[in-house]
Coordinates of C-alpha atoms in Angstrom, one line a residue:
M8 CA -38.5 -46.9 -31.0
D9 CA -35.1 -46.9 -29.7
I10 CA -35.3 -42.6 -29.5
Y11 CA -39.1 -43.2 -27.7
V12 CA -37.8 -45.9 -25.1
A13 CA -34.3 -44.1 -24.5
G14 CA -36.4 -41.0 -24.0
A15 CA -38.7 -42.7 -21.3
L16 CA -35.8 -44.1 -19.6
A17 CA -34.4 -40.5 -19.4
A18 CA -37.2 -39.1 -17.9
F19 CA -37.8 -41.8 -15.2
T20 CA -34.2 -41.4 -14.4
V21 CA -35.0 -38.0 -13.4
D22 CA -38.4 -37.8 -11.8
M23 CA -37.1 -40.1 -9.3
L24 CA -33.7 -38.2 -8.8
I25 CA -34.8 -34.3 -8.8
Y26 CA -38.5 -34.3 -8.4
P27 CA -37.5 -33.2 -4.6
F28 CA -35.6 -30.0 -6.0
D29 CA -38.5 -29.4 -7.8
T30 CA -41.0 -29.4 -4.8
L31 CA -39.0 -27.3 -3.1
K32 CA -38.6 -24.8 -6.0
T33 CA -42.4 -24.3 -6.5
R34 CA -42.2 -24.2 -2.6
R35 CA -40.0 -21.5 -2.4
Q36 CA -42.0 -19.8 -5.5
S37 CA -45.1 -19.5 -3.8
Q38 CA -45.4 -16.6 -1.1
D39 CA -48.7 -17.7 -0.2
Y40 CA -47.2 -20.9 1.0
L41 CA -44.5 -18.9 3.0
K42 CA -46.5 -16.9 4.5
S43 CA -48.9 -19.8 5.9
Y44 CA -45.8 -20.5 8.1
A45 CA -44.7 -17.8 9.3
Q46 CA -48.3 -17.2 10.4
A47 CA -48.1 -20.3 12.4
G48 CA -44.9 -19.2 13.4
K49 CA -43.2 -21.8 11.9
N50 CA -39.4 -22.3 9.9
S51 CA -40.3 -25.3 7.5
A52 CA -42.0 -24.4 4.8
L53 CA -38.8 -25.7 2.9
A54 CA -38.2 -28.4 5.2
L55 CA -37.2 -32.1 4.3
R56 CA -41.0 -33.5 3.9
G57 CA -43.4 -34.4 0.9
L58 CA -40.4 -34.2 -1.3
Y59 CA -42.2 -36.5 -3.7
Q60 CA -46.1 -35.4 -3.3
G61 CA -47.2 -35.3 -7.1
I62 CA -45.0 -37.6 -8.6
G63 CA -47.6 -40.1 -9.5
S64 CA -48.9 -37.8 -12.2
V65 CA -45.9 -36.5 -13.0
V66 CA -43.9 -40.4 -13.9
L67 CA -47.7 -41.4 -16.0
A68 CA -47.3 -37.8 -18.0
T69 CA -43.7 -37.5 -18.3
L70 CA -42.9 -41.1 -19.8
P71 CA -45.1 -40.5 -23.1
A72 CA -44.3 -36.8 -22.6
A73 CA -40.5 -37.7 -23.2
G74 CA -40.8 -40.1 -25.9
V75 CA -42.8 -37.5 -27.9
F76 CA -40.3 -34.9 -27.3
F77 CA -37.4 -37.1 -28.4
S78 CA -39.3 -38.9 -31.6
T79 CA -39.9 -34.8 -32.7
Y80 CA -36.5 -33.4 -31.6
E81 CA -34.8 -36.0 -34.1
L82 CA -37.4 -36.1 -37.1
F83 CA -37.4 -32.7 -37.2
K84 CA -33.7 -31.6 -36.6
T85 CA -32.9 -34.6 -39.1
T86 CA -35.3 -32.5 -41.6
I87 CA -34.5 -29.5 -41.1
S88 CA -30.6 -30.3 -41.6
K89 CA -30.8 -31.5 -45.1
S90 CA -31.1 -27.7 -46.0
S91 CA -28.0 -26.6 -46.4
L92 CA -29.2 -22.7 -46.1
V93 CA -30.2 -23.2 -41.7
P94 CA -27.7 -22.7 -39.3
L95 CA -27.1 -25.8 -37.2
P96 CA -27.9 -24.0 -34.1
V97 CA -31.2 -22.1 -35.7
V98 CA -31.9 -25.8 -36.1
H99 CA -31.4 -27.4 -33.0
S100 CA -33.7 -24.4 -31.9
V101 CA -36.3 -24.9 -34.2
A102 CA -36.5 -28.6 -33.5
S103 CA -36.2 -28.5 -29.8
A104 CA -39.0 -25.5 -29.9
T105 CA -41.7 -27.9 -31.7
A106 CA -40.6 -30.7 -29.5
E107 CA -41.3 -29.1 -26.6
A108 CA -44.5 -28.1 -27.8
A109 CA -45.7 -31.2 -28.2
S110 CA -44.7 -33.0 -25.6
C111 CA -46.2 -29.7 -23.6
L112 CA -49.8 -30.4 -24.5
V113 CA -49.1 -34.1 -22.3
L114 CA -47.3 -32.6 -19.7
T115 CA -49.9 -29.9 -19.0
P116 CA -52.2 -31.1 -17.0
A117 CA -50.1 -33.3 -15.2
E118 CA -47.9 -30.3 -13.9
L119 CA -51.3 -28.6 -12.9
I120 CA -51.9 -31.2 -10.7
K121 CA -48.4 -31.8 -9.3
Q122 CA -47.9 -28.3 -8.3
H123 CA -51.6 -28.6 -6.7
A124 CA -50.2 -32.0 -5.0
Q125 CA -46.6 -30.4 -3.5
M126 CA -48.4 -27.5 -1.7
I127 CA -50.6 -29.8 0.1
R128 CA -49.2 -29.7 4.0
S129 CA -49.8 -32.9 6.2
Q130 CA -52.5 -32.6 8.7
G131 CA -51.4 -36.3 9.9
G132 CA -54.1 -38.8 9.7
D133 CA -53.7 -41.1 6.6
K134 CA -50.1 -40.8 5.1
T135 CA -50.6 -43.6 2.2
R136 CA -53.2 -41.1 0.7
S137 CA -51.7 -39.9 -2.6
T138 CA -51.4 -36.8 -3.0
S139 CA -51.7 -36.4 -6.3
L140 CA -55.6 -38.3 -6.0
Q141 CA -55.6 -35.8 -3.4
A142 CA -54.8 -32.6 -5.2
F143 CA -56.9 -33.9 -8.5
R144 CA -60.1 -34.3 -6.2
G145 CA -59.4 -31.1 -4.8
L146 CA -59.2 -29.7 -8.4
Y147 CA -62.4 -31.3 -9.8
E148 CA -64.4 -30.4 -6.5
A149 CA -63.4 -27.0 -7.9
G150 CA -64.9 -27.4 -11.1
V151 CA -61.5 -26.9 -12.9
G152 CA -61.9 -30.6 -14.4
R153 CA -62.2 -28.9 -17.5
R154 CA -59.4 -26.6 -17.4
L155 CA -56.6 -28.8 -16.8
F156 CA -54.8 -27.9 -19.5
T157 CA -54.8 -23.9 -18.0
G158 CA -51.4 -22.8 -18.1
Y159 CA -50.5 -24.7 -21.1
T160 CA -49.4 -21.2 -22.6
A161 CA -47.7 -20.7 -19.5
L162 CA -45.9 -23.6 -19.5
L163 CA -44.9 -23.1 -23.2
A164 CA -44.1 -20.0 -22.2
R165 CA -41.3 -21.4 -19.9
N166 CA -40.4 -24.2 -21.6
L167 CA -39.6 -23.0 -25.1
P168 CA -37.1 -20.3 -24.4
L169 CA -35.6 -22.8 -22.0
T170 CA -35.2 -25.2 -24.9
A171 CA -34.2 -23.1 -27.8
M172 CA -31.9 -21.9 -25.7
Q173 CA -30.5 -25.3 -23.9
F174 CA -30.3 -27.3 -27.0
P175 CA -27.9 -25.3 -29.4
I176 CA -25.3 -24.6 -26.3
F177 CA -25.8 -28.4 -25.7
E178 CA -25.1 -29.9 -28.7
H179 CA -22.4 -27.3 -29.5
L180 CA -20.7 -28.0 -26.4
R181 CA -21.3 -31.6 -27.1
A182 CA -19.4 -31.5 -30.5
K183 CA -16.3 -29.8 -29.2
I184 CA -16.0 -32.3 -26.1
W185 CA -16.8 -35.0 -28.7
A186 CA -13.6 -33.3 -31.2
T187 CA -11.0 -33.7 -28.6
R188 CA -11.3 -37.2 -27.5
P189 CA -10.0 -40.3 -29.1
R190 CA -12.4 -42.4 -30.7
R191 CA -13.2 -46.0 -28.9
E192 CA -14.9 -49.2 -30.1
P193 CA -17.8 -49.9 -29.4
G194 CA -18.5 -51.2 -25.8
H195 CA -19.5 -50.5 -22.1
Q196 CA -16.3 -47.8 -22.1
R197 CA -17.6 -46.2 -25.1
I198 CA -21.3 -45.5 -23.5
L199 CA -20.2 -44.7 -20.5
E200 CA -18.2 -42.0 -22.1
T201 CA -21.3 -40.8 -24.0
G202 CA -23.4 -40.4 -21.0
V203 CA -20.7 -38.5 -19.0
I204 CA -20.3 -36.0 -22.2
A205 CA -23.9 -35.5 -23.5
G206 CA -24.2 -35.3 -19.5
A207 CA -21.5 -32.6 -18.9
S208 CA -22.4 -30.8 -22.1
A209 CA -26.2 -30.8 -20.8
A210 CA -25.7 -29.8 -17.1
T211 CA -23.8 -26.1 -18.2
A212 CA -26.4 -25.6 -20.7
G213 CA -29.1 -26.2 -18.7
A214 CA -28.3 -24.2 -15.7
L215 CA -27.4 -21.0 -17.7
A216 CA -30.7 -21.2 -19.7
A217 CA -32.5 -21.8 -16.3
F218 CA -31.6 -19.2 -14.9
I219 CA -32.1 -16.7 -17.8
T220 CA -35.6 -17.7 -18.2
A221 CA -36.5 -18.3 -14.0
P222 CA -39.2 -15.3 -14.6
S223 CA -40.7 -17.1 -17.1
D224 CA -41.0 -20.4 -14.3
V225 CA -42.4 -18.0 -11.5
V226 CA -45.4 -16.5 -13.5
K227 CA -45.8 -20.2 -15.1
T228 CA -46.3 -21.4 -11.5
R229 CA -48.4 -18.5 -9.4
M230 CA -50.9 -19.6 -12.6
M231 CA -50.9 -22.6 -11.7
L232 CA -51.6 -22.5 -8.3
L233 CA -54.6 -20.0 -8.7
T234 CA -56.5 -22.9 -10.5
G235 CA -58.9 -24.3 -8.3
R236 CA -58.4 -25.2 -4.7
S237 CA -56.3 -28.2 -3.3
N238 CA -57.4 -30.0 -0.3
G239 CA -55.3 -29.5 2.5
A240 CA -53.2 -26.2 0.7
D241 CA -53.6 -22.7 2.2
T242 CA -52.6 -21.4 -0.8
L243 CA -54.8 -21.1 -3.3
Y244 CA -57.3 -18.7 -5.3
R245 CA -60.8 -17.9 -3.3
G246 CA -61.8 -15.7 -5.6
G247 CA -65.0 -16.4 -8.1
R248 CA -64.1 -18.0 -11.7
D249 CA -64.1 -14.7 -13.6
Q250 CA -61.6 -12.8 -11.8
M251 CA -59.7 -15.6 -11.6
A252 CA -59.8 -15.7 -15.2
A253 CA -58.4 -12.6 -15.3
E254 CA -56.3 -12.8 -12.5
Q255 CA -54.3 -15.7 -14.7
Q256 CA -53.3 -13.7 -17.3
P257 CA -49.4 -14.1 -17.7
W258 CA -48.4 -10.5 -18.1
R259 CA -50.7 -9.5 -15.5
V260 CA -49.3 -12.1 -12.8
A261 CA -45.6 -10.9 -14.0
R262 CA -46.8 -7.5 -13.1
Q263 CA -48.0 -8.5 -9.6
I264 CA -45.1 -10.6 -8.8
Y265 CA -42.9 -7.9 -9.8
A266 CA -45.3 -5.3 -7.8
E267 CA -45.1 -7.1 -5.1
S268 CA -41.2 -8.3 -4.6
G269 CA -39.9 -6.4 -7.0
T270 CA -37.0 -8.4 -10.1
K271 CA -36.2 -10.6 -7.0
G272 CA -39.3 -11.9 -7.0
L273 CA -39.3 -12.3 -10.5
F274 CA -36.0 -14.5 -10.0
R275 CA -37.4 -16.4 -6.9
G276 CA -36.2 -19.9 -6.7
G277 CA -34.1 -19.2 -10.0
G278 CA -30.8 -20.8 -8.2
L279 CA -32.3 -23.3 -7.3
R280 CA -33.8 -24.1 -10.8
S281 CA -30.4 -23.8 -11.7
T282 CA -28.9 -26.5 -9.6
W283 CA -31.8 -28.9 -10.1
T284 CA -31.9 -27.9 -14.2
A285 CA -28.3 -28.8 -14.2
V286 CA -28.8 -32.1 -12.4
G287 CA -31.6 -33.0 -14.1
S288 CA -31.0 -32.1 -17.6
G289 CA -27.0 -33.8 -17.3
L290 CA -28.8 -37.1 -16.2
Y291 CA -31.5 -36.6 -18.4
L292 CA -29.8 -36.0 -21.8
G293 CA -26.6 -38.2 -20.7
T294 CA -29.2 -41.2 -19.8
Y295 CA -31.2 -40.9 -22.9
D296 CA -27.4 -40.8 -25.3
A297 CA -26.1 -43.6 -23.4
A298 CA -29.7 -45.5 -23.5
K299 CA -29.6 -44.9 -27.3
L300 CA -26.7 -45.9 -27.9
W301 CA -27.2 -48.9 -25.9
L302 CA -30.2 -50.1 -27.7
T303 CA -28.9 -49.4 -31.2
G304 CA -26.0 -51.2 -30.5
G305 CA -23.5 -48.9 -30.7
K306 CA -24.7 -48.1 -34.3
D307 CA -25.8 -44.8 -33.6
A308 CA -25.8 -42.1 -36.6
D309 CA -24.6 -38.7 -34.6
T310 CA -21.9 -40.9 -32.6
K311 CA -20.5 -42.5 -35.2
S312 CA -20.7 -39.2 -36.8
R313 CA -18.2 -37.3 -33.9

């Protein structure tokens, strides 16, 4: 239960602080979104407006998803590491990949709604309306209610390489830093130190892994934005359902992006993604490690073994 609560707390912290970066990244990756502003003679496609659009669906999903992720990760890490034949980097990679597959089942519907909500352009009127509800209503009216898991494979294809690459690097860096630190007694200073070391390690690992896996993120974003139609957005696919299903095949989407913009198109938003992943991972895993140590009263097994 402590692991679940710590994961949920970490997820909520990151959602509130990092979400605007994700909104800008999504808009940057949407060619249609940028074109709609260019045709209107505007240069505000990446303006600081509506940066928290769609956060409602994300908060509702990421809290349980984070709990699922860390509970699964800690379980598999402990179980697999009991075998002396498996190298530690492999243990961390397999455990994190398994945890990611489980959490993506919770995240995919929210991710689909979120990315449509992020594309809604304000037309005035009632600005208090939830963009998440608008996006969900638009998807439902487009007949996509049964396809809320559209993009699961793309989300998994994006997150698995990122997670499987990030966690071995993170665990290695964290262990190396702890090896150089003097041991401290449990207390507030120990909790703060734990969070800072975990955060710095996670930020470095996350930035590197995020940039390398940027093309899979671009493909995932395009696939999800091709699903249905969201009220107020001019970016969504207008063809028939059969054609849309064919267009949403990951490799076909990747080839289309490459044909449109080359390698640069596949890495569109990569720098932004690396930045918010570094910040997000640092806050996420830093908060998680600190919260877990606090909730266990300084009796965390990993901390004691450092």
